Structure formats: C-alpha cells, structure tokens
Coordinates of C-alpha atoms in Angstrom, one line a residue:
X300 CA 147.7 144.7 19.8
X301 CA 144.2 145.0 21.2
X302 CA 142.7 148.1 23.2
X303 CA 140.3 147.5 25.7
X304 CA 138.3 149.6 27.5
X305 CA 136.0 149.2 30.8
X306 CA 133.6 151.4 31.8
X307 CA 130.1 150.6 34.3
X308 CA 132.1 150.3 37.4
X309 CA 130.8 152.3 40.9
X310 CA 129.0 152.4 44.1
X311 CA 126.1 150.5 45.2
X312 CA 124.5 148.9 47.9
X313 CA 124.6 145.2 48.7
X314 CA 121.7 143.6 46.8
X315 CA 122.0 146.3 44.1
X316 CA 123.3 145.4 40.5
X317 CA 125.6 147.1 37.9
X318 CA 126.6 146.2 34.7
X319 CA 130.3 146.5 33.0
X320 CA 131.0 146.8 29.4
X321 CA 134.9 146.5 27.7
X322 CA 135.0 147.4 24.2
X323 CA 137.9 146.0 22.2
X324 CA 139.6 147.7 18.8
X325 CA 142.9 147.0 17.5
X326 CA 144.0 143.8 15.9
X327 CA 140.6 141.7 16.9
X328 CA 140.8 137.9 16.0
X329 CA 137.3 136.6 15.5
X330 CA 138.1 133.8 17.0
X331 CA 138.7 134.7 21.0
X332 CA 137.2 134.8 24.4
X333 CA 136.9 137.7 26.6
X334 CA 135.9 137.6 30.1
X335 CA 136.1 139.4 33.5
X336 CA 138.9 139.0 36.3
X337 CA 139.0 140.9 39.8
X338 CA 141.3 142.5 42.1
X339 CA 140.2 143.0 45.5
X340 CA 142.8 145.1 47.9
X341 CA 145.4 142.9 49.2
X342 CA 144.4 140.2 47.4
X343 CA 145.5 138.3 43.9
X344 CA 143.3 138.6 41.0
X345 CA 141.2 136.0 40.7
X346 CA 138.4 134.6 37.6
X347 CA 135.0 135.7 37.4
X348 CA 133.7 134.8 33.7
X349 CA 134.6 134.2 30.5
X350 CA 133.0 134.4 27.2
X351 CA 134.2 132.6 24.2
X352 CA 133.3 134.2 20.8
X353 CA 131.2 131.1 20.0
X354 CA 129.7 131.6 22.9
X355 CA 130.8 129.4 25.3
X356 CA 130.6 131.0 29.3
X357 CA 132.6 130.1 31.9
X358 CA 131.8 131.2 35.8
X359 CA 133.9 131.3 39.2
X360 CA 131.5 129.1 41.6
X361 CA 131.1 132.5 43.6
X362 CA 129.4 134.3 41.6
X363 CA 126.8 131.9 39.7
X364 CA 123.8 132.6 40.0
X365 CA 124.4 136.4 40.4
X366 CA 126.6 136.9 37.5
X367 CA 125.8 137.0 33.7
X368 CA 128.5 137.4 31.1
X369 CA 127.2 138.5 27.1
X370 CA 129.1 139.7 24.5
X371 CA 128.3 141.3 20.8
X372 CA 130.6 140.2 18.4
X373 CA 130.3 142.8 16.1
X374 CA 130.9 145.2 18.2
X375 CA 134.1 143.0 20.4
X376 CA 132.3 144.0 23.4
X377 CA 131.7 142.3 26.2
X378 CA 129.3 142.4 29.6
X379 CA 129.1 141.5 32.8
X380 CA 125.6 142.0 34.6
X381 CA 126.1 142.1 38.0
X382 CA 123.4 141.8 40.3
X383 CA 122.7 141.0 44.1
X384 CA 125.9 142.5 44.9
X385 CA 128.0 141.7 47.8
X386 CA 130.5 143.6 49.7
X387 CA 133.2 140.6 48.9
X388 CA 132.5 141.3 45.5
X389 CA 134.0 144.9 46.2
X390 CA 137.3 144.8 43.5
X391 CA 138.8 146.4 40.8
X392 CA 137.4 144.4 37.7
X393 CA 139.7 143.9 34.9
X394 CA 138.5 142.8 31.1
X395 CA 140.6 140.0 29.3
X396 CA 140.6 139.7 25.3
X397 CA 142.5 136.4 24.5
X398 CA 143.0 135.3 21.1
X399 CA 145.7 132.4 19.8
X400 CA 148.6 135.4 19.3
X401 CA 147.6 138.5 21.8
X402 CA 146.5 138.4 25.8
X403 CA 145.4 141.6 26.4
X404 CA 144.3 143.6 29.9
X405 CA 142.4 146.7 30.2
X406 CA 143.1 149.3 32.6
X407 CA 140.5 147.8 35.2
X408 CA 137.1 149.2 36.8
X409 CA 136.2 150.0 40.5
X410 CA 133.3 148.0 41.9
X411 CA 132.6 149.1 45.2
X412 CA 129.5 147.4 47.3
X413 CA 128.6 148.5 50.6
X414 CA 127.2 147.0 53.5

C-alpha cells in the first residue's frame, strides 16, 4: 500500500497562486505517475494533471496555462503550482499515486479562491 499525504491547500484571492505538495511512502514502484484530481461541492471529481515518473505531464484544458505539475523522484513527491487562481478552481484537491499493482488516494486538500 502507498501513503499519501497533501499539504499547501488554503485561502487566496483570485489572481493569487499556491502550491500543493503529496509525499508518498509505503510500497513505491519506481515506475508510476502521480497527479492531481479535484472535488468541487456538488460536483464529481474531475482531472487536473498528471505526472508520469519519466516525466511525462498531462493537463485538464482548464487549467493550462495556469497550472504546473513537478515531481522529485527521490523523494515520491509531487507538486502542483497553482497560479492565477480562479474562484471555479475553489475544490478539494486530491493526490493520485498509480503504479501497475496499487491506485492510491490521499485524504484531499482545500483550495479555496475568492472573488
């Protein structure tokens, strides 16, 4: 099993930035990608980047641009620099470690962007 921990998440104003970290432990493949998926209220979680450990970097069309995903392999941690920050982008922000054998979720992190 893999552990994974968020932390970064808060309050800003729209235009502001904030950057999220997950550190994984546990049983780490080398071989994985991590990435960033979001809950708003209401609402179904949806994609917003992805990291492979070769790194490879997906993004959701709505937040290229804005968004920058990075990882440190050593460390199995991954980040999402968030900047220009929108009140849509206002969600809970969950980190995804995905490996051939384990999908794992972290607890989730609340991004909260005012107008």
């Amino acid at each position: 099993q893999v552990q994974l921990v968020e932390s970064g998440g808060g309050l800003v104003h729209a235009g502001g930035s904030l950057r999220l970290s997950c550190a994984a432990s546990g049983s780490t493949s080398r071989f994985n990608t991590m990435g960033w998926y979001r809950q708003a209220p209401g609402k179904p979680r949806e994609f917003v980047a992805t990291i492979s450990s070769g790194g490879t970097t997906n993004y959701a069309d709505s937040v290229k641009g804005r968004f920058t995903i990075s990882r440190d392999n050593i460390k199995t941690t991954v980040y999402l620099q968030m900047n220009t920050l929108k009140p849509e982008d206002t969600a809970v922000y969950y980190c995804n470690f995905k490996s051939y054998s384990l999908d794992s979720w972290g607890k989730g992190t609340l991004v909260t962007v005012s107008s």
